[in-house]
PDB file of C-alpha atoms in Angstrom:
ATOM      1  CA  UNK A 840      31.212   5.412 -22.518  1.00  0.00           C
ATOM      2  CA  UNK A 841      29.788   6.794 -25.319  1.00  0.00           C
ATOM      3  CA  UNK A 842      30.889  10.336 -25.584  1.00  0.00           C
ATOM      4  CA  UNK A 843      29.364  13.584 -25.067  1.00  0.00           C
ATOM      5  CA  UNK A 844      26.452  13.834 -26.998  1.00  0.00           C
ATOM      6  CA  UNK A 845      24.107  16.951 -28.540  1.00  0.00           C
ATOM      7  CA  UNK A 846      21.153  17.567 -29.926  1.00  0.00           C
ATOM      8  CA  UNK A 847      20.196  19.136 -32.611  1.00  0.00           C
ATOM      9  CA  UNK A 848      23.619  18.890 -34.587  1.00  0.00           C
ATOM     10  CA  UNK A 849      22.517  22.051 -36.701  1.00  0.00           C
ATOM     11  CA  UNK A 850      19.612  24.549 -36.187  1.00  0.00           C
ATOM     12  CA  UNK A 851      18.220  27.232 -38.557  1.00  0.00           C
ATOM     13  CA  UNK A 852      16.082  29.498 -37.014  1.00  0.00           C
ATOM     14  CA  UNK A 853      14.316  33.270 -37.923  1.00  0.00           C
ATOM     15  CA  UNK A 854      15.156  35.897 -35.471  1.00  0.00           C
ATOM     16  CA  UNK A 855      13.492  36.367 -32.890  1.00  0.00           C
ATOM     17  CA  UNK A 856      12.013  32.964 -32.428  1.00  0.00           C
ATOM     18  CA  UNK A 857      13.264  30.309 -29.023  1.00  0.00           C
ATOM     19  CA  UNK A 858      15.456  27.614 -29.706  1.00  0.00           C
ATOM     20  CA  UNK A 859      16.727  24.744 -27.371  1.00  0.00           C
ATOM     21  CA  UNK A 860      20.063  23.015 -27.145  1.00  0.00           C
ATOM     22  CA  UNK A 861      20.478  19.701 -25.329  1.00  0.00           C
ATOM     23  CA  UNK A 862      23.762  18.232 -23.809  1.00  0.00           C
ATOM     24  CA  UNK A 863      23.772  14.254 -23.072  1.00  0.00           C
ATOM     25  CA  UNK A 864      27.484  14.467 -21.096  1.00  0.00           C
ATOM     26  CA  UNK A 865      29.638  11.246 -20.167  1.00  0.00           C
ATOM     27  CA  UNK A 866      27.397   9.751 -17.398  1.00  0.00           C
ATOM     28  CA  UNK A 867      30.458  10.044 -13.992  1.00  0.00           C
ATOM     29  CA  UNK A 868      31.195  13.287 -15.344  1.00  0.00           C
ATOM     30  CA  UNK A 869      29.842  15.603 -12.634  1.00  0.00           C
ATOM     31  CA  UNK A 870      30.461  18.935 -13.613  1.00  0.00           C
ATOM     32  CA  UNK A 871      29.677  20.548 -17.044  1.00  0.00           C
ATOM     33  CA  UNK A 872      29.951  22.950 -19.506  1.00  0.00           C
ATOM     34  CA  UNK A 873      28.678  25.373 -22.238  1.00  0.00           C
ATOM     35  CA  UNK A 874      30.578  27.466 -24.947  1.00  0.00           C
ATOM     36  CA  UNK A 875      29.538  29.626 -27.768  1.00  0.00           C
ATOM     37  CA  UNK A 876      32.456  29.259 -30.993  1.00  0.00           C
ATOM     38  CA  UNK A 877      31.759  32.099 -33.851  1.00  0.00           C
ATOM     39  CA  UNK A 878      33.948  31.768 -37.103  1.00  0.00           C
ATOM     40  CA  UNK A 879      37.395  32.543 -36.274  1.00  0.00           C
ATOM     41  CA  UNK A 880      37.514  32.475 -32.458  1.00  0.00           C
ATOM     42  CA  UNK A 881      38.093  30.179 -30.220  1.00  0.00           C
ATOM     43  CA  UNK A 882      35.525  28.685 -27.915  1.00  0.00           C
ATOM     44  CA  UNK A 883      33.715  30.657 -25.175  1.00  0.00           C
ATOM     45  CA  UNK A 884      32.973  30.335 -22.029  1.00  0.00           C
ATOM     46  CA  UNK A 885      29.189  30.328 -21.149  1.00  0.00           C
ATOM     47  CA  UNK A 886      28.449  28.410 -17.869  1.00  0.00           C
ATOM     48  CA  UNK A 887      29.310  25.721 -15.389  1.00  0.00           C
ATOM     49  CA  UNK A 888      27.325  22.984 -13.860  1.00  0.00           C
ATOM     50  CA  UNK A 889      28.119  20.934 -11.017  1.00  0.00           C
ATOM     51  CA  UNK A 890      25.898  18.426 -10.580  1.00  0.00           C
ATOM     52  CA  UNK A 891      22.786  20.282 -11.075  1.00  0.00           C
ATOM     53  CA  UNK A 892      24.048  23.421  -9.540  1.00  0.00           C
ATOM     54  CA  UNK A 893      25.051  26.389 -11.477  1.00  0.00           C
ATOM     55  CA  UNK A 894      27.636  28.164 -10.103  1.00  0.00           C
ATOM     56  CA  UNK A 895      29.099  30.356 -12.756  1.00  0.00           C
ATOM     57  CA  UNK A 896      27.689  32.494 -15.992  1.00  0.00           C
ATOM     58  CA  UNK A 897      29.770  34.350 -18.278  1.00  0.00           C
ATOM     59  CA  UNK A 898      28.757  38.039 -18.747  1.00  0.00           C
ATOM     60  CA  UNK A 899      28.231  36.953 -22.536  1.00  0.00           C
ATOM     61  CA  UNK A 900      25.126  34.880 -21.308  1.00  0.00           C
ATOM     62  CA  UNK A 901      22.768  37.622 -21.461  1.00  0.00           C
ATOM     63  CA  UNK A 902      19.238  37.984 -20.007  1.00  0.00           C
ATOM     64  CA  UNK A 903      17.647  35.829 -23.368  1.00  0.00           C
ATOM     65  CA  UNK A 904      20.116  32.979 -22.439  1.00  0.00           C
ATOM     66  CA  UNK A 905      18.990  29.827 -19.894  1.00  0.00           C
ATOM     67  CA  UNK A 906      20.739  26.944 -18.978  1.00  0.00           C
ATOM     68  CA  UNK A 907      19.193  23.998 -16.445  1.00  0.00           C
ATOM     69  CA  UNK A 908      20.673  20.932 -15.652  1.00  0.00           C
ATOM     70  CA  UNK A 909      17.874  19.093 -13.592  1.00  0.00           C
ATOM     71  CA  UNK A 910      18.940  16.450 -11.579  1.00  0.00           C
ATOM     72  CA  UNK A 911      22.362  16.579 -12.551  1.00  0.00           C
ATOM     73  CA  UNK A 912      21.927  14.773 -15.773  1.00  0.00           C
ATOM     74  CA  UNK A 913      22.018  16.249 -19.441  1.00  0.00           C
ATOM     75  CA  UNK A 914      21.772  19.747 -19.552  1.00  0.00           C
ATOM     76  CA  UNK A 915      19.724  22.004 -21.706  1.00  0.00           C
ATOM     77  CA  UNK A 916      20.640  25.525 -23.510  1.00  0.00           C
ATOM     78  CA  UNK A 917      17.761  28.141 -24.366  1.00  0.00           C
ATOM     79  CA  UNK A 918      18.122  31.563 -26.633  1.00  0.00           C
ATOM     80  CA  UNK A 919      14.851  33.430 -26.117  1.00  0.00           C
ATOM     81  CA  UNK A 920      14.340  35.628 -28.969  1.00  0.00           C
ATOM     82  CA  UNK A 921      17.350  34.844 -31.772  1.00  0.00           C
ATOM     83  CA  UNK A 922      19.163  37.549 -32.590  1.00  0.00           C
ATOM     84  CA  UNK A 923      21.579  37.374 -35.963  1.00  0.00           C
ATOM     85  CA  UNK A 924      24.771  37.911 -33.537  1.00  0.00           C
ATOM     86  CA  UNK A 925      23.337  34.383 -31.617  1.00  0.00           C
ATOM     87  CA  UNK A 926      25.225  32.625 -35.047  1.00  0.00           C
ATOM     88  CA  UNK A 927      27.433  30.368 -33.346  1.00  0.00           C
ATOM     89  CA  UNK A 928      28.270  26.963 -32.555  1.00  0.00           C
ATOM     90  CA  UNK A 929      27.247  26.121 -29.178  1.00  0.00           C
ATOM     91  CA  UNK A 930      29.531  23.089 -27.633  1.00  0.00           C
ATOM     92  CA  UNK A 931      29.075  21.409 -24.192  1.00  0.00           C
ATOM     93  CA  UNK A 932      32.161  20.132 -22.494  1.00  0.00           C
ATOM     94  CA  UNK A 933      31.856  17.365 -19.986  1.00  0.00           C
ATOM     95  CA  UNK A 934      34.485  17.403 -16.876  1.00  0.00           C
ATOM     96  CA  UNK A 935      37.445  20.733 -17.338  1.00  0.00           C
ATOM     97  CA  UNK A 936      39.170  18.968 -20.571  1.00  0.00           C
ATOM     98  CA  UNK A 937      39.150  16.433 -22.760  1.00  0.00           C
ATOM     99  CA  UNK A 938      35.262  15.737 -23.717  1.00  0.00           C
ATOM    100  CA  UNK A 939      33.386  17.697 -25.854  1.00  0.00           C
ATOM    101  CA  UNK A 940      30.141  17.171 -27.801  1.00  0.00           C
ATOM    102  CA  UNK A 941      30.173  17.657 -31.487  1.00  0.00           C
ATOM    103  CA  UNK A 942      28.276  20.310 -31.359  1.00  0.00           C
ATOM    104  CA  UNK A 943      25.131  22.287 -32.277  1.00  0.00           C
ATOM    105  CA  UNK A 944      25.355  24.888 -35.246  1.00  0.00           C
ATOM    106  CA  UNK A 945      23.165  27.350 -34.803  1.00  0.00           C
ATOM    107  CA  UNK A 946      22.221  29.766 -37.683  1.00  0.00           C
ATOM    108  CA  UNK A 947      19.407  32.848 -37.445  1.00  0.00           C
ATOM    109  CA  UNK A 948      18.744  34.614 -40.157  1.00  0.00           C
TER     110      UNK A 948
ATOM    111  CA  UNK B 989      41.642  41.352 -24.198  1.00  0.00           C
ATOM    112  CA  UNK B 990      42.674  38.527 -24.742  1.00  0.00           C
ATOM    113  CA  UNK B 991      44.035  35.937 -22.772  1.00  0.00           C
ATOM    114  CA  UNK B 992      45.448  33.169 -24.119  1.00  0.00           C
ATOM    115  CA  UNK B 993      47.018  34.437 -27.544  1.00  0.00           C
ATOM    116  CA  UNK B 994      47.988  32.138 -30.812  1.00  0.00           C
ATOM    117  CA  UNK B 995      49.598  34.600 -33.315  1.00  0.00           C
ATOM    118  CA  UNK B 996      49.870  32.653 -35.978  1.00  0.00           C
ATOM    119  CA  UNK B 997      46.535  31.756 -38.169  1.00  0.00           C
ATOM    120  CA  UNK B 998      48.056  28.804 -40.490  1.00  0.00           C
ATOM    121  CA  UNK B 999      51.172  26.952 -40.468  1.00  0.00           C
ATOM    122  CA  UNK B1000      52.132  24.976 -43.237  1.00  0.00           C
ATOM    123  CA  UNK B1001      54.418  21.688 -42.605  1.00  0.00           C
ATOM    124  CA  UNK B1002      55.990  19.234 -45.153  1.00  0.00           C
ATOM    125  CA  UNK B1003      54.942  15.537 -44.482  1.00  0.00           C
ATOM    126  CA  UNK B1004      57.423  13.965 -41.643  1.00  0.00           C
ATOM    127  CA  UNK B1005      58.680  17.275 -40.370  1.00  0.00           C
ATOM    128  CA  UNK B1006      57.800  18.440 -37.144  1.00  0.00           C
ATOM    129  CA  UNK B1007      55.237  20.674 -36.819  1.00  0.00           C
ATOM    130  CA  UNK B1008      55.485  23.529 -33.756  1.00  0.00           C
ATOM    131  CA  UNK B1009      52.851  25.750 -32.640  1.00  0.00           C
ATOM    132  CA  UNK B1010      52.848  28.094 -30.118  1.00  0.00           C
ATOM    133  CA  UNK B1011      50.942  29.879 -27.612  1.00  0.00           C
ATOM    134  CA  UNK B1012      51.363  33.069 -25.256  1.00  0.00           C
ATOM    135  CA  UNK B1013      49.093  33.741 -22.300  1.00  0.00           C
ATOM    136  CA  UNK B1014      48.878  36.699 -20.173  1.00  0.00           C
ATOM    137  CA  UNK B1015      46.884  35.567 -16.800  1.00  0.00           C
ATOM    138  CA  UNK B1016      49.625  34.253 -14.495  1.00  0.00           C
ATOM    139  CA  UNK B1017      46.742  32.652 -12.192  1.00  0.00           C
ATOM    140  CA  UNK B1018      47.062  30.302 -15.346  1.00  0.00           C
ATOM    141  CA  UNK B1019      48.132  26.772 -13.741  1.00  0.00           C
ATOM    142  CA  UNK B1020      46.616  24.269 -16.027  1.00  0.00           C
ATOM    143  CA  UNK B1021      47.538  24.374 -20.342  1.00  0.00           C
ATOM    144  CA  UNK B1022      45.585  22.049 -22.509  1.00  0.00           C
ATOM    145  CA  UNK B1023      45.909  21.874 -26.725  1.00  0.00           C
ATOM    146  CA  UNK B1024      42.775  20.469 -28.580  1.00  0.00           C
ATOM    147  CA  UNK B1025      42.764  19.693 -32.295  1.00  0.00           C
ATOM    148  CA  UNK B1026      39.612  20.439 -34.215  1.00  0.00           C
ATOM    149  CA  UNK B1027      37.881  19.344 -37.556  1.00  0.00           C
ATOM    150  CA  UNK B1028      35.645  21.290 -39.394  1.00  0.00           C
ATOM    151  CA  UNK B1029      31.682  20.684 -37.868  1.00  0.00           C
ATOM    152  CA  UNK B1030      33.297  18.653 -35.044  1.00  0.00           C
ATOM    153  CA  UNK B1031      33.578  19.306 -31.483  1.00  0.00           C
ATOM    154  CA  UNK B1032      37.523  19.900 -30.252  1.00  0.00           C
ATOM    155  CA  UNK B1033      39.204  16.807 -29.448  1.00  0.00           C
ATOM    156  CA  UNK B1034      41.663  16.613 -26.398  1.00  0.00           C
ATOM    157  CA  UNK B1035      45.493  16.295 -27.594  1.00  0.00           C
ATOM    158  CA  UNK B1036      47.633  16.832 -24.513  1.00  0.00           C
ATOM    159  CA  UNK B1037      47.998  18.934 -21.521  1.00  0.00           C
ATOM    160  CA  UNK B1038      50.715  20.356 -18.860  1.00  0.00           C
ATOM    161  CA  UNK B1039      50.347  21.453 -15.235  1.00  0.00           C
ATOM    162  CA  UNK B1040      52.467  24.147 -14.299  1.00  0.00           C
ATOM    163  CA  UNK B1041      54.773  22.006 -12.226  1.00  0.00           C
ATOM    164  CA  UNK B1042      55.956  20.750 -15.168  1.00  0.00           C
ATOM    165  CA  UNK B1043      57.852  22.136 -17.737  1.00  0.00           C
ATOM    166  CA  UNK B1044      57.296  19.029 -20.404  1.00  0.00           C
ATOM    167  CA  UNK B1045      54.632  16.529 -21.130  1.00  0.00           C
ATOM    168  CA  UNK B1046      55.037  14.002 -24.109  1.00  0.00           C
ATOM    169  CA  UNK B1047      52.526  12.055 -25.506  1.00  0.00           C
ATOM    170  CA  UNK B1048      53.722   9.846 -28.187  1.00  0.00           C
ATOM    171  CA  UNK B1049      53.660  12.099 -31.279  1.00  0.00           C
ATOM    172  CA  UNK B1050      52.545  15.249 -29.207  1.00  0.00           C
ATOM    173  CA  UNK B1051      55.278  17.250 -26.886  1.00  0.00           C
ATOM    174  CA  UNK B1052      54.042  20.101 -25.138  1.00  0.00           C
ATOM    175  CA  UNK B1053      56.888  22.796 -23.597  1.00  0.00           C
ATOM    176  CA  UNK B1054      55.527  25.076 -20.872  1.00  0.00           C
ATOM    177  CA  UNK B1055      57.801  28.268 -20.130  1.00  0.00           C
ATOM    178  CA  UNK B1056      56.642  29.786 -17.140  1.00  0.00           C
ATOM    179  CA  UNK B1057      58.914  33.022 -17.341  1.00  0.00           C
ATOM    180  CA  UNK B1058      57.727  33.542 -20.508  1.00  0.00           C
ATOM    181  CA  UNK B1059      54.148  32.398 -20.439  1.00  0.00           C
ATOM    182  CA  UNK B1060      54.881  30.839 -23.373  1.00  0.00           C
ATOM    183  CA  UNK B1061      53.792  27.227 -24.262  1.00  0.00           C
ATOM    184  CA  UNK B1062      54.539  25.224 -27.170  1.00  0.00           C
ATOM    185  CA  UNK B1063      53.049  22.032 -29.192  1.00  0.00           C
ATOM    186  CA  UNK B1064      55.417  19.806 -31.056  1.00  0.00           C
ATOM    187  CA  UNK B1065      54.205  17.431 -33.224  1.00  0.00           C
ATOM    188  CA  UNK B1066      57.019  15.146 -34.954  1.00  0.00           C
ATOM    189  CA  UNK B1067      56.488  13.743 -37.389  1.00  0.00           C
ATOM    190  CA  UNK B1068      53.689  15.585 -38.983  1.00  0.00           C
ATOM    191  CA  UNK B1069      51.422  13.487 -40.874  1.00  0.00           C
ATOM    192  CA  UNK B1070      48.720  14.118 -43.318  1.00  0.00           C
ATOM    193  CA  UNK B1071      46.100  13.666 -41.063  1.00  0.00           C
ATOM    194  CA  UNK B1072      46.962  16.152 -38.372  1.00  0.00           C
ATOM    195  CA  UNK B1073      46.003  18.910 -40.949  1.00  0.00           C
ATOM    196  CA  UNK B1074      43.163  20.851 -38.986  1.00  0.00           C
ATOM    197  CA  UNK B1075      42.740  23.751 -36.190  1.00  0.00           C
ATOM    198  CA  UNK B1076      44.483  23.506 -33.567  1.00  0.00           C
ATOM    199  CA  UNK B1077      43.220  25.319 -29.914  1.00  0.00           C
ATOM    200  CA  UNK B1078      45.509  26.089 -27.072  1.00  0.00           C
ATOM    201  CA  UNK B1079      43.520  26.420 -23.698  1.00  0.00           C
ATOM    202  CA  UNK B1080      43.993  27.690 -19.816  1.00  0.00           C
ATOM    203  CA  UNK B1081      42.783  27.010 -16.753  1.00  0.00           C
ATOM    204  CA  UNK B1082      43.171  28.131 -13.179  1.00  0.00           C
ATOM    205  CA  UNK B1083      43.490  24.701 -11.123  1.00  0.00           C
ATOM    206  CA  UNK B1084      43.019  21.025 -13.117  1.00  0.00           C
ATOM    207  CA  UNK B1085      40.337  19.364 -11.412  1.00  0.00           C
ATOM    208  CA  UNK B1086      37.360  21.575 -12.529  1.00  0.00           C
ATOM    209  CA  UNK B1087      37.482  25.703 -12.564  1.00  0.00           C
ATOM    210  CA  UNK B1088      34.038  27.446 -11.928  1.00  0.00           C
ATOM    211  CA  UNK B1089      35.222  29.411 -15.292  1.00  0.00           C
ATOM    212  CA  UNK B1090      35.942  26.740 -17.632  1.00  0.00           C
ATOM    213  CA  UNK B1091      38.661  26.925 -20.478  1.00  0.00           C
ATOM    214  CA  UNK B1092      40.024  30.136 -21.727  1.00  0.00           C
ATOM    215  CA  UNK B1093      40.747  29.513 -25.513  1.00  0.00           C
ATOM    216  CA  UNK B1094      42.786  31.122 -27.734  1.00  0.00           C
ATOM    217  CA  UNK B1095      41.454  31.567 -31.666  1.00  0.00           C
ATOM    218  CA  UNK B1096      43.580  28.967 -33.098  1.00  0.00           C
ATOM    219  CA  UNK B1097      46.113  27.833 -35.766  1.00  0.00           C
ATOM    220  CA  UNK B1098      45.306  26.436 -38.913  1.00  0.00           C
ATOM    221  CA  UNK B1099      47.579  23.189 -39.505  1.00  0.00           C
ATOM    222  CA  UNK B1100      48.208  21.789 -43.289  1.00  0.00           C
ATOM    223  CA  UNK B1101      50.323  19.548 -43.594  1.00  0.00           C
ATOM    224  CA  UNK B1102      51.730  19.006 -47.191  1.00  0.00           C
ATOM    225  CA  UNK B1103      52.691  15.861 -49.113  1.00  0.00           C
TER     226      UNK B1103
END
């Protein structure tokens, strides 16, 4: 058991360009998840996986936000068209508690 | 409006005094209270939890008190030591084994302990 892993660990990026996020989560883990930490705040709540289902979407994932998790494996995160507000850490959580990845810091500017 | 409330930013504990932070929610579908601890540029690490059956859940250092009247919950950490200095995440959940809506976090308190 290695962990939750992600990839990139930090990501600087010029608005308006695409940017991907993967999630590696604990292999048994079955059911996954992505949240969006800005400075301050706690984490928040993006979407759920199960398997390679998604079955629930925050109303902060907007229209430029895409998650897939094909075949129920690691899961990927895309922001079409960076916006400055997109500044955030992105985490992926595998299982309800207790795993999270490190973490991908995402910075448009 | 928030959820899942920590109202204090920073706490500041002496070295091998016990360290208590607390934690107010507002959604009584709430059955499932989790605290994280969290390092600068690191993911949040698990600490402890407490289903609402329970009023008490100790882990070693780590206590957690869950008042269900109150919807109030409670970390105690005793004795405090150096390293626990860091931010420190209380969570909710409806149902333990996996909620379509994931964690609800509150923003956090700021731990330092002092020597």
């Amino acid at each position: 058991d290695t962990g939750v892993s992600q990839d990139p660990r930090h990501k600087i990026t010029k608005r308006g360009q695409n940017v991907t996020f993967r999630c590696d989560p604990i292999s048994e883990h079955n059911r996954l998840y992505w949240y969006r930490q800005t400075l301050g705040q706690g984490p928040e709540f993006l979407t759920y996986f199960q398997n390679e289902a998604q079955l629930e979407k925050s109303r902060l994932l907007s229209d430029r936000f895409s998650a897939e998790r094909p075949k129920g494996s690691f899961s990927t995160l895309e922001i079409q068209r960076t916006e400055q507000g997109d500044s955030a850490m992105y985490l992926c959580a595998s299982s309800l508690g207790g795993s999270f990845g490190p973490g991908t810091r995402l910075t448009v500017t | 409006d928030q959820q899942v409330k920590q109202n204090s930013p920073s706490l500041s504990v002496q070295e091998g005094r016990i360290s208590i932070l607390n934690c107010d929610y507002t959604n009584s579908m709430f059955d499932y209270f989790l605290w994280y601890k969290k390092y600068p540029a690191e993911g949040p690490t698990f600490l402890i939890s407490i289903s609402s059956i329970k009023d008490k859940n100790e882990d070693g250092r780590f206590t957690v008190f869950l008042n269900k009247s109150a919807k109030h919950l409670s970390l105690h950490i005793v004795p405090s030591q150096p390293g626990d200095s860091a931010v420190y995440f209380c969570a909710a959940s409806v149902g333990e084994g996996g909620g379509a809506d994931g964690l609800t976090f509150g923003k956090g308190t700021h731990l330092i302990i002092q020597p």
